């Protein structure tokens, strides 16, 4: 069962770009062991929050803590090594690499990446590489990508690229993942499959923070929903609670109430 202590805490994040205030004191937390939806109208600051959390933006004010660690303004690789990994809305991949090579690339803590270790510990490197190969095959089978392992990433469909992006995240053995619209541009026949995969990932103990515009998917997947508007936290609650809230209906769902 998930505990009540927050795994991720975002406190009073403020960021401006070209004189435009993208975030204006955004604050929220994410509990471990569940899927939390992050919703809001276009321009609410959702992806900017992801960029601040994951280290892609360092010119912001405020605090970010993950699993008790201060990760505000840390480099992306440091954030990733802490166990917090993100996906991107546009899943392009490495165009000259196969699906299998792409998965192998993201194995964590590969000793053979250093020349000294490669020369001094060849046996250890072979064992690590074999373990990583087995893990990559396992993830590919789980995501039903095993039949395209030798294909270039550029040959994949939009939905397969999204699945590969999820596979990349899983290869990093994260404690938590940030998913930025994993269903965007996906063929409807694959949307259900990706949703099923996310549910299984959550059941395995990985915490998920999910940006998604399709409310049916938020309702299906999310235990908790955080709403942003105009760069700020608006409210949080269950799907039924947030969609019944007057402020959410007015600013996000486009319903004008008198």
mmCIF file of C-alpha atoms in Angstrom:
data_model
loop_
_atom_site.group_PDB
_atom_site.id
_atom_site.type_symbol
_atom_site.label_atom_id
_atom_site.label_comp_id
_atom_site.label_asym_id
_atom_site.label_seq_id
_atom_site.Cartn_x
_atom_site.Cartn_y
_atom_site.Cartn_z
ATOM 1 C CA UNK A 1 0.000 0.000 0.000
ATOM 2 C CA UNK A 2 1.303 3.505 -0.765
ATOM 3 C CA UNK A 3 2.370 5.602 2.177
ATOM 4 C CA UNK A 4 1.162 9.132 2.876
ATOM 5 C CA UNK A 5 4.659 10.685 2.719
ATOM 6 C CA UNK A 6 5.377 12.495 -0.545
ATOM 7 C CA UNK A 7 7.945 11.029 -2.910
ATOM 8 C CA UNK A 8 8.155 14.227 -4.977
ATOM 9 C CA UNK A 9 7.641 17.744 -3.623
ATOM 10 C CA UNK A 10 7.455 20.844 -5.819
ATOM 11 C CA UNK A 11 7.373 24.074 -3.829
ATOM 12 C CA UNK A 12 6.736 27.602 -5.131
ATOM 13 C CA UNK A 13 8.321 27.123 -8.562
ATOM 14 C CA UNK A 14 8.602 30.358 -10.561
ATOM 15 C CA UNK A 15 10.028 30.600 -14.061
ATOM 16 C CA UNK A 16 9.962 33.211 -16.832
ATOM 17 C CA UNK A 17 11.070 32.984 -20.466
ATOM 18 C CA UNK A 18 11.433 36.067 -22.636
ATOM 19 C CA UNK A 19 9.457 38.120 -20.153
ATOM 20 C CA UNK A 20 6.586 35.635 -20.068
ATOM 21 C CA UNK A 21 5.774 34.122 -16.671
ATOM 22 C CA UNK A 22 5.451 30.369 -17.346
ATOM 23 C CA UNK A 23 5.244 29.296 -13.712
ATOM 24 C CA UNK A 24 3.962 31.526 -10.954
ATOM 25 C CA UNK A 25 4.398 29.726 -7.653
ATOM 26 C CA UNK A 26 3.438 26.176 -8.661
ATOM 27 C CA UNK A 27 3.383 23.800 -5.688
ATOM 28 C CA UNK A 28 2.226 20.194 -5.365
ATOM 29 C CA UNK A 29 3.385 16.798 -4.169
ATOM 30 C CA UNK A 30 3.172 13.230 -5.440
ATOM 31 C CA UNK A 31 2.618 10.203 -3.213
ATOM 32 C CA UNK A 32 4.594 7.023 -3.892
ATOM 33 C CA UNK A 33 3.118 3.916 -5.452
ATOM 34 C CA UNK A 34 0.277 5.503 -7.432
ATOM 35 C CA UNK A 35 -0.426 7.182 -10.767
ATOM 36 C CA UNK A 36 -1.007 10.924 -10.393
ATOM 37 C CA UNK A 37 -2.460 12.907 -13.274
ATOM 38 C CA UNK A 38 -1.250 16.447 -13.959
ATOM 39 C CA UNK A 39 -3.866 18.302 -15.993
ATOM 40 C CA UNK A 40 -4.658 21.839 -17.036
ATOM 41 C CA UNK A 41 -5.361 23.925 -20.139
ATOM 42 C CA UNK A 42 -2.693 24.602 -22.755
ATOM 43 C CA UNK A 43 -0.199 27.088 -21.331
ATOM 44 C CA UNK A 44 -0.840 26.055 -17.731
ATOM 45 C CA UNK A 45 2.851 25.230 -17.264
ATOM 46 C CA UNK A 46 2.687 21.440 -17.041
ATOM 47 C CA UNK A 47 5.608 20.627 -19.356
ATOM 48 C CA UNK A 48 7.615 23.515 -17.896
ATOM 49 C CA UNK A 49 7.197 21.949 -14.458
ATOM 50 C CA UNK A 50 8.478 18.660 -15.879
ATOM 51 C CA UNK A 51 11.466 20.491 -17.376
ATOM 52 C CA UNK A 52 12.271 22.107 -14.028
ATOM 53 C CA UNK A 53 11.930 18.841 -12.106
ATOM 54 C CA UNK A 54 14.039 16.823 -14.554
ATOM 55 C CA UNK A 55 16.878 19.343 -14.824
ATOM 56 C CA UNK A 56 16.267 20.586 -18.364
ATOM 57 C CA UNK A 57 15.629 24.077 -16.984
ATOM 58 C CA UNK A 58 17.813 25.463 -14.204
ATOM 59 C CA UNK A 59 16.871 29.144 -14.305
ATOM 60 C CA UNK A 60 13.934 28.958 -11.933
ATOM 61 C CA UNK A 61 13.117 29.842 -8.351
ATOM 62 C CA UNK A 62 11.698 27.436 -5.804
ATOM 63 C CA UNK A 63 12.433 23.989 -4.401
ATOM 64 C CA UNK A 64 12.175 20.447 -5.744
ATOM 65 C CA UNK A 65 12.736 17.424 -3.513
ATOM 66 C CA UNK A 66 12.671 13.810 -4.599
ATOM 67 C CA UNK A 67 12.856 10.910 -2.166
ATOM 68 C CA UNK A 68 14.231 13.282 0.468
ATOM 69 C CA UNK A 69 16.915 14.752 -1.823
ATOM 70 C CA UNK A 70 17.183 18.327 -3.051
ATOM 71 C CA UNK A 71 17.237 18.021 -6.857
ATOM 72 C CA UNK A 72 16.396 21.630 -7.768
ATOM 73 C CA UNK A 73 18.662 22.892 -10.558
ATOM 74 C CA UNK A 74 20.615 19.611 -10.694
ATOM 75 C CA UNK A 75 21.838 18.318 -14.041
ATOM 76 C CA UNK A 76 19.502 15.863 -15.820
ATOM 77 C CA UNK A 77 21.867 12.905 -15.371
ATOM 78 C CA UNK A 78 21.994 13.518 -11.618
ATOM 79 C CA UNK A 79 18.203 13.664 -11.430
ATOM 80 C CA UNK A 80 17.963 10.455 -13.459
ATOM 81 C CA UNK A 81 20.486 8.648 -11.257
ATOM 82 C CA UNK A 82 18.416 9.566 -8.212
ATOM 83 C CA UNK A 83 15.654 7.363 -9.660
ATOM 84 C CA UNK A 84 13.479 10.019 -11.306
ATOM 85 C CA UNK A 85 13.230 9.542 -15.088
ATOM 86 C CA UNK A 86 11.072 11.280 -17.688
ATOM 87 C CA UNK A 87 9.698 10.672 -21.142
ATOM 88 C CA UNK A 88 9.124 13.289 -23.824
ATOM 89 C CA UNK A 89 6.024 14.226 -25.757
ATOM 90 C CA UNK A 90 7.864 13.800 -29.093
ATOM 91 C CA UNK A 91 9.434 10.340 -28.984
ATOM 92 C CA UNK A 92 12.005 10.549 -31.782
ATOM 93 C CA UNK A 93 14.730 8.220 -30.542
ATOM 94 C CA UNK A 94 18.155 7.846 -32.161
ATOM 95 C CA UNK A 95 17.479 7.603 -35.921
ATOM 96 C CA UNK A 96 20.447 5.402 -36.861
ATOM 97 C CA UNK A 97 19.974 2.883 -34.064
ATOM 98 C CA UNK A 98 17.779 -0.198 -33.916
ATOM 99 C CA UNK A 99 15.142 -0.695 -31.264
ATOM 100 C CA UNK A 100 17.399 -3.148 -29.415
ATOM 101 C CA UNK A 101 20.420 -0.814 -29.545
ATOM 102 C CA UNK A 102 18.219 2.008 -28.315
ATOM 103 C CA UNK A 103 17.127 -0.024 -25.283
ATOM 104 C CA UNK A 104 20.695 -1.131 -24.532
ATOM 105 C CA UNK A 105 21.827 2.492 -24.561
ATOM 106 C CA UNK A 106 19.789 3.348 -21.489
ATOM 107 C CA UNK A 107 20.987 0.660 -19.088
ATOM 108 C CA UNK A 108 22.182 2.395 -15.893
ATOM 109 C CA UNK A 109 25.707 2.316 -14.448
ATOM 110 C CA UNK A 110 27.491 0.559 -17.298
ATOM 111 C CA UNK A 111 31.063 -0.092 -16.192
ATOM 112 C CA UNK A 112 32.295 -0.443 -19.764
ATOM 113 C CA UNK A 113 31.564 3.207 -20.489
ATOM 114 C CA UNK A 114 34.920 4.118 -18.917
ATOM 115 C CA UNK A 115 38.148 3.167 -20.718
ATOM 116 C CA UNK A 116 39.985 2.269 -17.477
ATOM 117 C CA UNK A 117 37.227 -0.030 -16.248
ATOM 118 C CA UNK A 118 36.867 -1.560 -19.706
ATOM 119 C CA UNK A 119 40.542 -2.568 -19.637
ATOM 120 C CA UNK A 120 40.719 -3.632 -15.983
ATOM 121 C CA UNK A 121 37.410 -5.486 -15.577
ATOM 122 C CA UNK A 122 36.533 -7.256 -18.861
ATOM 123 C CA UNK A 123 34.768 -10.151 -17.091
ATOM 124 C CA UNK A 124 32.558 -7.804 -15.085
ATOM 125 C CA UNK A 125 31.703 -5.861 -18.218
ATOM 126 C CA UNK A 126 30.690 -9.017 -20.098
ATOM 127 C CA UNK A 127 28.421 -10.085 -17.234
ATOM 128 C CA UNK A 128 26.842 -6.635 -17.013
ATOM 129 C CA UNK A 129 26.279 -6.507 -20.758
ATOM 130 C CA UNK A 130 24.672 -9.938 -20.762
ATOM 131 C CA UNK A 131 22.388 -8.940 -17.888
ATOM 132 C CA UNK A 132 21.492 -5.740 -19.741
ATOM 133 C CA UNK A 133 20.761 -7.680 -22.955
ATOM 134 C CA UNK A 134 18.428 -10.004 -21.051
ATOM 135 C CA UNK A 135 16.727 -7.017 -19.426
ATOM 136 C CA UNK A 136 16.318 -5.298 -22.810
ATOM 137 C CA UNK A 137 14.750 -8.452 -24.300
ATOM 138 C CA UNK A 138 12.449 -8.739 -21.269
ATOM 139 C CA UNK A 139 11.273 -5.134 -21.589
ATOM 140 C CA UNK A 140 10.786 -5.516 -25.361
ATOM 141 C CA UNK A 141 8.647 -8.634 -24.856
ATOM 142 C CA UNK A 142 6.641 -6.912 -22.142
ATOM 143 C CA UNK A 143 5.933 -3.960 -24.446
ATOM 144 C CA UNK A 144 5.321 -6.230 -27.457
ATOM 145 C CA UNK A 145 8.267 -4.764 -29.331
ATOM 146 C CA UNK A 146 10.236 -8.002 -29.595
ATOM 147 C CA UNK A 147 9.187 -8.484 -33.233
ATOM 148 C CA UNK A 148 10.745 -5.126 -34.238
ATOM 149 C CA UNK A 149 13.978 -5.303 -32.250
ATOM 150 C CA UNK A 150 16.121 -5.141 -35.407
ATOM 151 C CA UNK A 151 14.144 -2.275 -36.950
ATOM 152 C CA UNK A 152 15.481 1.266 -37.017
ATOM 153 C CA UNK A 153 13.604 3.603 -34.689
ATOM 154 C CA UNK A 154 12.604 5.688 -37.704
ATOM 155 C CA UNK A 155 10.697 2.683 -39.098
ATOM 156 C CA UNK A 156 8.378 2.450 -36.084
ATOM 157 C CA UNK A 157 4.816 3.717 -35.954
ATOM 158 C CA UNK A 158 3.938 6.575 -33.636
ATOM 159 C CA UNK A 159 2.503 4.181 -31.080
ATOM 160 C CA UNK A 160 5.548 1.912 -31.211
ATOM 161 C CA UNK A 161 7.796 4.921 -30.639
ATOM 162 C CA UNK A 162 5.762 5.770 -27.549
ATOM 163 C CA UNK A 163 6.145 2.192 -26.306
ATOM 164 C CA UNK A 164 9.883 2.384 -26.941
ATOM 165 C CA UNK A 165 10.029 5.624 -24.971
ATOM 166 C CA UNK A 166 8.378 3.799 -22.066
ATOM 167 C CA UNK A 167 10.894 0.977 -22.535
ATOM 168 C CA UNK A 168 13.752 3.461 -22.349
ATOM 169 C CA UNK A 169 12.371 4.725 -19.054
ATOM 170 C CA UNK A 170 11.994 1.194 -17.659
ATOM 171 C CA UNK A 171 15.589 0.260 -18.559
ATOM 172 C CA UNK A 172 16.749 2.966 -16.148
ATOM 173 C CA UNK A 173 15.102 1.100 -13.211
ATOM 174 C CA UNK A 174 13.342 4.229 -11.896
ATOM 175 C CA UNK A 175 11.533 4.830 -8.641
ATOM 176 C CA UNK A 176 9.331 7.366 -10.411
ATOM 177 C CA UNK A 177 8.637 8.390 -14.011
ATOM 178 C CA UNK A 178 7.338 11.631 -15.498
ATOM 179 C CA UNK A 179 5.284 10.884 -18.614
ATOM 180 C CA UNK A 180 4.513 13.820 -20.904
ATOM 181 C CA UNK A 181 1.427 12.950 -22.980
ATOM 182 C CA UNK A 182 2.347 9.323 -23.736
ATOM 183 C CA UNK A 183 -0.835 8.917 -25.805
ATOM 184 C CA UNK A 184 -0.394 11.988 -28.030
ATOM 185 C CA UNK A 185 -0.459 11.094 -31.721
ATOM 186 C CA UNK A 186 -1.007 7.391 -31.026
ATOM 187 C CA UNK A 187 -3.308 5.243 -33.152
ATOM 188 C CA UNK A 188 -6.493 4.563 -31.127
ATOM 189 C CA UNK A 189 -5.843 0.815 -31.371
ATOM 190 C CA UNK A 190 -2.625 1.253 -29.362
ATOM 191 C CA UNK A 191 -3.958 3.684 -26.755
ATOM 192 C CA UNK A 192 -5.535 0.888 -24.709
ATOM 193 C CA UNK A 193 -2.355 -1.170 -24.901
ATOM 194 C CA UNK A 194 -0.199 1.710 -23.661
ATOM 195 C CA UNK A 195 -2.692 2.385 -20.857
ATOM 196 C CA UNK A 196 -2.500 -1.276 -19.830
ATOM 197 C CA UNK A 197 1.306 -1.073 -19.790
ATOM 198 C CA UNK A 198 1.233 2.020 -17.560
ATOM 199 C CA UNK A 199 -1.125 0.286 -15.148
ATOM 200 C CA UNK A 200 1.229 -2.713 -14.943
ATOM 201 C CA UNK A 201 4.226 -0.444 -14.383
ATOM 202 C CA UNK A 202 2.392 1.196 -11.502
ATOM 203 C CA UNK A 203 1.446 -2.185 -10.055
ATOM 204 C CA UNK A 204 5.150 -3.124 -10.054
ATOM 205 C CA UNK A 205 5.794 -0.291 -7.582
ATOM 206 C CA UNK A 206 6.925 2.532 -9.890
ATOM 207 C CA UNK A 207 5.330 5.900 -9.142
ATOM 208 C CA UNK A 208 3.993 7.781 -12.181
ATOM 209 C CA UNK A 209 3.230 11.463 -12.745
ATOM 210 C CA UNK A 210 1.294 11.726 -15.990
ATOM 211 C CA UNK A 211 0.452 14.710 -18.200
ATOM 212 C CA UNK A 212 -2.508 13.786 -20.356
ATOM 213 C CA UNK A 213 -5.324 15.700 -22.060
ATOM 214 C CA UNK A 214 -7.662 12.768 -22.606
ATOM 215 C CA UNK A 215 -9.934 12.788 -19.577
ATOM 216 C CA UNK A 216 -11.080 9.206 -20.141
ATOM 217 C CA UNK A 217 -7.495 8.047 -19.647
ATOM 218 C CA UNK A 218 -7.044 10.211 -16.555
ATOM 219 C CA UNK A 219 -10.204 8.700 -15.118
ATOM 220 C CA UNK A 220 -9.085 5.174 -15.984
ATOM 221 C CA UNK A 221 -5.488 5.387 -14.775
ATOM 222 C CA UNK A 222 -5.085 8.018 -12.076
ATOM 223 C CA UNK A 223 -5.580 7.590 -8.344
ATOM 224 C CA UNK A 224 -4.953 11.291 -7.734
ATOM 225 C CA UNK A 225 -5.279 14.328 -10.024
ATOM 226 C CA UNK A 226 -3.445 17.667 -9.737
ATOM 227 C CA UNK A 227 -4.837 20.628 -11.690
ATOM 228 C CA UNK A 228 -2.740 23.589 -12.836
ATOM 229 C CA UNK A 229 -3.851 26.865 -14.389
ATOM 230 C CA UNK A 230 -1.846 29.956 -15.354
ATOM 231 C CA UNK A 231 1.370 28.535 -13.930
ATOM 232 C CA UNK A 232 -0.122 27.806 -10.524
ATOM 233 C CA UNK A 233 -1.594 24.932 -8.553
ATOM 234 C CA UNK A 234 -5.378 25.076 -8.720
ATOM 235 C CA UNK A 235 -6.598 21.997 -6.839
ATOM 236 C CA UNK A 236 -6.172 18.262 -6.397
ATOM 237 C CA UNK A 237 -8.389 15.288 -5.644
ATOM 238 C CA UNK A 238 -9.957 12.258 -7.255
ATOM 239 C CA UNK A 239 -11.086 12.452 -10.866
ATOM 240 C CA UNK A 240 -14.701 12.929 -9.801
ATOM 241 C CA UNK A 241 -13.746 15.665 -7.339
ATOM 242 C CA UNK A 242 -11.696 17.746 -9.763
ATOM 243 C CA UNK A 243 -14.109 17.441 -12.692
ATOM 244 C CA UNK A 244 -16.999 18.476 -10.439
ATOM 245 C CA UNK A 245 -15.153 21.568 -9.210
ATOM 246 C CA UNK A 246 -16.465 24.851 -10.597
ATOM 247 C CA UNK A 247 -12.981 26.353 -11.060
ATOM 248 C CA UNK A 248 -11.823 23.368 -13.107
ATOM 249 C CA UNK A 249 -14.934 23.457 -15.266
ATOM 250 C CA UNK A 250 -14.426 27.164 -15.967
ATOM 251 C CA UNK A 251 -10.672 27.244 -16.640
ATOM 252 C CA UNK A 252 -10.007 23.777 -18.047
ATOM 253 C CA UNK A 253 -13.159 22.219 -19.393
ATOM 254 C CA UNK A 254 -14.325 25.454 -20.992
ATOM 255 C CA UNK A 255 -17.630 25.602 -19.107
ATOM 256 C CA UNK A 256 -18.756 29.101 -18.178
ATOM 257 C CA UNK A 257 -20.887 29.089 -15.048
ATOM 258 C CA UNK A 258 -22.861 32.042 -13.776
#
